Amino acid sequence: MKELLEKPGFLASSGTLGADVSYLLALVFTVLFLIAWGFAKRAQGTRHHNLILVSMVSMVVYFCAYYYARQLGVLSFEGEEGFGGPREVYDNVFIPVLTTHLILVTLGLILSFYMLVEGFRASEKVNGDFVLKAGKLTVHAKTFKIVMLSILGLWGVNQLFLTAVRHASMGASIAWALIFGTVALVVSLEKLIEKMLPDGARRHRILGRGTMIIYGLILSTSTATYLMLYVIYPVK
């Protein structure tokens, strides 16, 4: 798959197929999320629910496959082979933007899972239409333990696959460990979120706005990274 992603692209003369498709999908997903957000603002719960569900599942599947194939961008930190600009720009502009982008992507993927689950928990069907239901929304202690153990088990399986099958670099293993650690941290913060925003409907609206801001920043950093790599400072 890595070889396919590195084939010549179609947006910029020096771009790759993987970079072009990734950027276009980031743009498409952001537009879909904005449309879904508009449905929510107009109290069209079912349309919002269906579009968000399809968009987020598609986004998670694609970006997990893409970043897995690219070792979560770890290769970008191992040298300047893909960057044709000055060293000062690479160190002071490109790497900070890329790092911010990877952090935002990680947060975006985590929040997509969280918001999907929280959306189902915080809504109900009334006359065939999804609506947010007011009231206290909490996670049972037993469910909380099961989720945390599941995260630990998935990390173990993923680590075994990285080591035994893919023979991934230490950087990739660390990156995946940070992702699973972040997921566990977010889950552990659920109790704090419950105390700060006990009402499920209000929680979903506030976190939904925050998630949309993160997706907007992902698109911005993705655009900046693409332009620096393939338009402004391509490898000659």
GROMACS .gro file of N, CA, C and O in nm, residues 12-72:
model
  244
   12ALA      N    1  -0.074   1.851  -0.764
   12ALA     CA    2   0.050   1.926  -0.783
   12ALA      C    3   0.150   1.837  -0.856
   12ALA      O    4   0.149   1.715  -0.841
   13SER      N    5   0.237   1.899  -0.933
   13SER     CA    6   0.331   1.823  -1.016
   13SER      C    7   0.426   1.737  -0.933
   13SER      O    8   0.470   1.632  -0.978
   14SER      N    9   0.457   1.781  -0.812
   14SER     CA   10   0.548   1.704  -0.728
   14SER      C   11   0.475   1.627  -0.618
   14SER      O   12   0.539   1.566  -0.532
   15GLY      N   13   0.344   1.629  -0.620
   15GLY     CA   14   0.266   1.561  -0.518
   15GLY      C   15   0.259   1.411  -0.538
   15GLY      O   16   0.296   1.358  -0.643
   16THR      N   17   0.213   1.341  -0.435
   16THR     CA   18   0.196   1.196  -0.444
   16THR      C   19   0.047   1.163  -0.439
   16THR      O   20  -0.036   1.244  -0.395
   17LEU      N   21   0.013   1.044  -0.484
   17LEU     CA   22  -0.126   1.002  -0.486
   17LEU      C   23  -0.184   0.999  -0.344
   17LEU      O   24  -0.295   1.045  -0.320
   18GLY      N   25  -0.105   0.947  -0.250
   18GLY     CA   26  -0.152   0.940  -0.112
   18GLY      C   27  -0.178   1.077  -0.053
   18GLY      O   28  -0.280   1.100   0.014
   19ALA      N   29  -0.087   1.172  -0.078
   19ALA     CA   30  -0.103   1.308  -0.025
   19ALA      C   31  -0.224   1.377  -0.087
   19ALA      O   32  -0.300   1.446  -0.018
   20ASP      N   33  -0.243   1.361  -0.218
   20ASP     CA   34  -0.355   1.426  -0.286
   20ASP      C   35  -0.488   1.371  -0.238
   20ASP      O   36  -0.581   1.447  -0.208
   21VAL      N   37  -0.500   1.239  -0.232
   21VAL     CA   38  -0.625   1.177  -0.186
   21VAL      C   39  -0.653   1.213  -0.041
   21VAL      O   40  -0.766   1.244  -0.003
   22SER      N   41  -0.548   1.211   0.042
   22SER     CA   42  -0.563   1.243   0.183
   22SER      C   43  -0.613   1.386   0.201
   22SER      O   44  -0.705   1.412   0.280
   23TYR      N   45  -0.555   1.480   0.126
   23TYR     CA   46  -0.597   1.619   0.140
   23TYR      C   47  -0.740   1.640   0.091
   23TYR      O   48  -0.821   1.708   0.157
   24LEU      N   49  -0.774   1.580  -0.023
   24LEU     CA   50  -0.910   1.595  -0.075
   24LEU      C   51  -1.013   1.535   0.019
   24LEU      O   52  -1.121   1.593   0.041
   25LEU      N   53  -0.981   1.419   0.078
   25LEU     CA   54  -1.075   1.357   0.171
   25LEU      C   55  -1.088   1.439   0.299
   25LEU      O   56  -1.197   1.448   0.356
   26ALA      N   57  -0.978   1.499   0.343
   26ALA     CA   58  -0.986   1.587   0.460
   26ALA      C   59  -1.081   1.703   0.431
   26ALA      O   60  -1.161   1.743   0.518
   27LEU      N   61  -1.073   1.756   0.310
   27LEU     CA   62  -1.163   1.865   0.269
   27LEU      C   63  -1.307   1.817   0.262
   27LEU      O   64  -1.399   1.884   0.313
   28VAL      N   65  -1.329   1.700   0.202
   28VAL     CA   66  -1.464   1.646   0.189
   28VAL      C   67  -1.525   1.617   0.325
   28VAL      O   68  -1.641   1.653   0.352
   29PHE      N   69  -1.449   1.553   0.412
   29PHE     CA   70  -1.501   1.519   0.545
   29PHE      C   71  -1.536   1.645   0.625
   29PHE      O   72  -1.638   1.649   0.694
   30THR      N   73  -1.451   1.747   0.615
   30THR     CA   74  -1.479   1.871   0.687
   30THR      C   75  -1.609   1.935   0.637
   30THR      O   76  -1.690   1.983   0.718
   31VAL      N   77  -1.629   1.936   0.505
   31VAL     CA   78  -1.752   1.991   0.449
   31VAL      C   79  -1.873   1.910   0.495
   31VAL      O   80  -1.978   1.967   0.532
   32LEU      N   81  -1.861   1.777   0.496
   32LEU     CA   82  -1.972   1.692   0.542
   32LEU      C   83  -2.005   1.719   0.688
   32LEU      O   84  -2.123   1.723   0.727
   33PHE      N   85  -1.901   1.737   0.771
   33PHE     CA   86  -1.925   1.767   0.912
   33PHE      C   87  -1.995   1.901   0.929
   33PHE      O   88  -2.082   1.917   1.016
   34LEU      N   89  -1.957   1.999   0.848
   34LEU     CA   90  -2.022   2.130   0.854
   34LEU      C   91  -2.169   2.120   0.815
   34LEU      O   92  -2.256   2.184   0.877
   35ILE      N   93  -2.197   2.040   0.712
   35ILE     CA   94  -2.336   2.020   0.671
   35ILE      C   95  -2.414   1.952   0.783
   35ILE      O   96  -2.528   1.991   0.815
   36ALA      N   97  -2.354   1.849   0.844
   36ALA     CA   98  -2.419   1.778   0.954
   36ALA      C   99  -2.442   1.871   1.072
   36ALA      O  100  -2.545   1.864   1.140
   37TRP      N  101  -2.346   1.958   1.098
   37TRP     CA  102  -2.360   2.056   1.206
   37TRP      C  103  -2.476   2.150   1.176
   37TRP      O  104  -2.552   2.189   1.265
   38GLY      N  105  -2.490   2.187   1.047
   38GLY     CA  106  -2.603   2.271   1.007
   38GLY      C  107  -2.737   2.202   1.031
   38GLY      O  108  -2.834   2.265   1.076
   39PHE      N  109  -2.743   2.072   1.005
   39PHE     CA  110  -2.865   1.995   1.034
   39PHE      C  111  -2.898   2.002   1.184
   39PHE      O  112  -3.014   2.019   1.223
   40ALA      N  113  -2.793   1.988   1.267
   40ALA     CA  114  -2.815   1.992   1.411
   40ALA      C  115  -2.865   2.129   1.455
   40ALA      O  116  -2.955   2.138   1.541
   41LYS      N  117  -2.809   2.236   1.396
   41LYS     CA  118  -2.852   2.371   1.433
   41LYS      C  119  -2.997   2.395   1.394
   41LYS      O  120  -3.066   2.475   1.459
   42ARG      N  121  -3.045   2.325   1.291
   42ARG     CA  122  -3.185   2.340   1.247
   42ARG      C  123  -3.276   2.234   1.308
   42ARG      O  124  -3.388   2.217   1.264
   43ALA      N  125  -3.223   2.164   1.410
   43ALA     CA  126  -3.299   2.062   1.484
   43ALA      C  127  -3.346   1.948   1.395
   43ALA      O  128  -3.449   1.888   1.419
   44GLN      N  129  -3.264   1.916   1.291
   44GLN     CA  130  -3.293   1.801   1.205
   44GLN      C  131  -3.207   1.684   1.253
   44GLN      O  132  -3.106   1.648   1.192
   45GLY      N  133  -3.250   1.626   1.366
   45GLY     CA  134  -3.170   1.528   1.436
   45GLY      C  135  -3.135   1.404   1.357
   45GLY      O  136  -3.020   1.357   1.361
   46THR      N  137  -3.231   1.348   1.284
   46THR     CA  138  -3.206   1.225   1.210
   46THR      C  139  -3.106   1.247   1.096
   46THR      O  140  -3.015   1.166   1.075
   47ARG      N  141  -3.122   1.358   1.023
   47ARG     CA  142  -3.027   1.389   0.916
   47ARG      C  143  -2.887   1.411   0.974
   47ARG      O  144  -2.787   1.363   0.917
   48HIS      N  145  -2.879   1.483   1.084
   48HIS     CA  146  -2.750   1.505   1.150
   48HIS      C  147  -2.688   1.372   1.193
   48HIS      O  148  -2.571   1.345   1.166
   49HIS      N  149  -2.769   1.289   1.256
   49HIS     CA  150  -2.722   1.160   1.307
   49HIS      C  151  -2.670   1.071   1.193
   49HIS      O  152  -2.560   1.016   1.202
   50ASN      N  153  -2.747   1.058   1.087
   50ASN     CA  154  -2.709   0.969   0.977
   50ASN      C  155  -2.584   1.017   0.904
   50ASN      O  156  -2.494   0.937   0.872
   51LEU      N  157  -2.578   1.149   0.876
   51LEU     CA  158  -2.463   1.201   0.803
   51LEU      C  159  -2.336   1.194   0.887
   51LEU      O  160  -2.228   1.158   0.837
   52ILE      N  161  -2.346   1.228   1.014
   52ILE     CA  162  -2.230   1.219   1.103
   52ILE      C  163  -2.182   1.075   1.115
   52ILE      O  164  -2.061   1.047   1.112
   53LEU      N  165  -2.276   0.982   1.129
   53LEU     CA  166  -2.239   0.841   1.144
   53LEU      C  167  -2.162   0.791   1.023
   53LEU      O  168  -2.054   0.734   1.035
   54VAL      N  169  -2.216   0.815   0.903
   54VAL     CA  170  -2.150   0.769   0.780
   54VAL      C  171  -2.016   0.840   0.761
   54VAL      O  172  -1.914   0.777   0.728
   55SER      N  173  -2.013   0.972   0.783
   55SER     CA  174  -1.891   1.050   0.760
   55SER      C  175  -1.781   1.010   0.856
   55SER      O  176  -1.665   0.992   0.816
   56MET      N  177  -1.815   0.998   0.984
   56MET     CA  178  -1.712   0.966   1.083
   56MET      C  179  -1.657   0.825   1.066
   56MET      O  180  -1.536   0.803   1.077
   57VAL      N  181  -1.744   0.729   1.040
   57VAL     CA  182  -1.698   0.592   1.020
   57VAL      C  183  -1.606   0.586   0.897
   57VAL      O  184  -1.499   0.523   0.901
   58SER      N  185  -1.645   0.654   0.788
   58SER     CA  186  -1.562   0.656   0.667
   58SER      C  187  -1.428   0.723   0.694
   58SER      O  188  -1.323   0.675   0.650
   59MET      N  189  -1.431   0.834   0.769
   59MET     CA  190  -1.308   0.906   0.800
   59MET      C  191  -1.214   0.821   0.884
   59MET      O  192  -1.093   0.813   0.856
   60VAL      N  193  -1.267   0.757   0.986
   60VAL     CA  194  -1.184   0.675   1.074
   60VAL      C  195  -1.121   0.559   0.998
   60VAL      O  196  -1.001   0.532   1.011
   61VAL      N  197  -1.200   0.492   0.914
   61VAL     CA  198  -1.148   0.378   0.837
   61VAL      C  199  -1.037   0.423   0.744
   61VAL      O  200  -0.929   0.361   0.739
   62TYR      N  201  -1.058   0.533   0.672
   62TYR     CA  202  -0.957   0.578   0.577
   62TYR      C  203  -0.830   0.625   0.646
   62TYR      O  204  -0.719   0.582   0.613
   63PHE      N  205  -0.845   0.715   0.745
   63PHE     CA  206  -0.727   0.772   0.805
   63PHE      C  207  -0.649   0.672   0.888
   63PHE      O  208  -0.526   0.682   0.898
   64CYS      N  209  -0.715   0.575   0.948
   64CYS     CA  210  -0.642   0.469   1.019
   64CYS      C  211  -0.558   0.390   0.919
   64CYS      O  212  -0.440   0.361   0.945
   65ALA      N  213  -0.617   0.356   0.804
   65ALA     CA  214  -0.542   0.282   0.702
   65ALA      C  215  -0.427   0.366   0.646
   65ALA      O  216  -0.314   0.317   0.630
   66TYR      N  217  -0.454   0.495   0.621
   66TYR     CA  218  -0.353   0.582   0.561
   66TYR      C  219  -0.236   0.605   0.655
   66TYR      O  220  -0.120   0.587   0.619
   67TYR      N  221  -0.266   0.644   0.779
   67TYR     CA  222  -0.158   0.673   0.873
   67TYR      C  223  -0.088   0.546   0.920
   67TYR      O  224   0.028   0.549   0.959
   68TYR      N  225  -0.160   0.432   0.916
   68TYR     CA  226  -0.094   0.306   0.948
   68TYR      C  227   0.009   0.274   0.839
   68TYR      O  228   0.121   0.233   0.869
   69ALA      N  229  -0.031   0.295   0.714
   69ALA     CA  230   0.061   0.269   0.603
   69ALA      C  231   0.180   0.364   0.607
   69ALA      O  232   0.293   0.327   0.572
   70ARG      N  233   0.156   0.487   0.651
   70ARG     CA  234   0.263   0.587   0.657
   70ARG      C  235   0.334   0.588   0.792
   70ARG      O  236   0.409   0.681   0.820
   71GLN      N  237   0.307   0.488   0.878
   71GLN     CA  238   0.365   0.481   1.012
   71GLN      C  239   0.339   0.609   1.090
   71GLN      O  240   0.425   0.663   1.158
   72LEU      N  241   0.214   0.661   1.077
   72LEU     CA  242   0.168   0.778   1.151
   72LEU      C  243   0.256   0.900   1.127
   72LEU      O  244   0.271   0.986   1.213
   0.00000   0.00000   0.00000
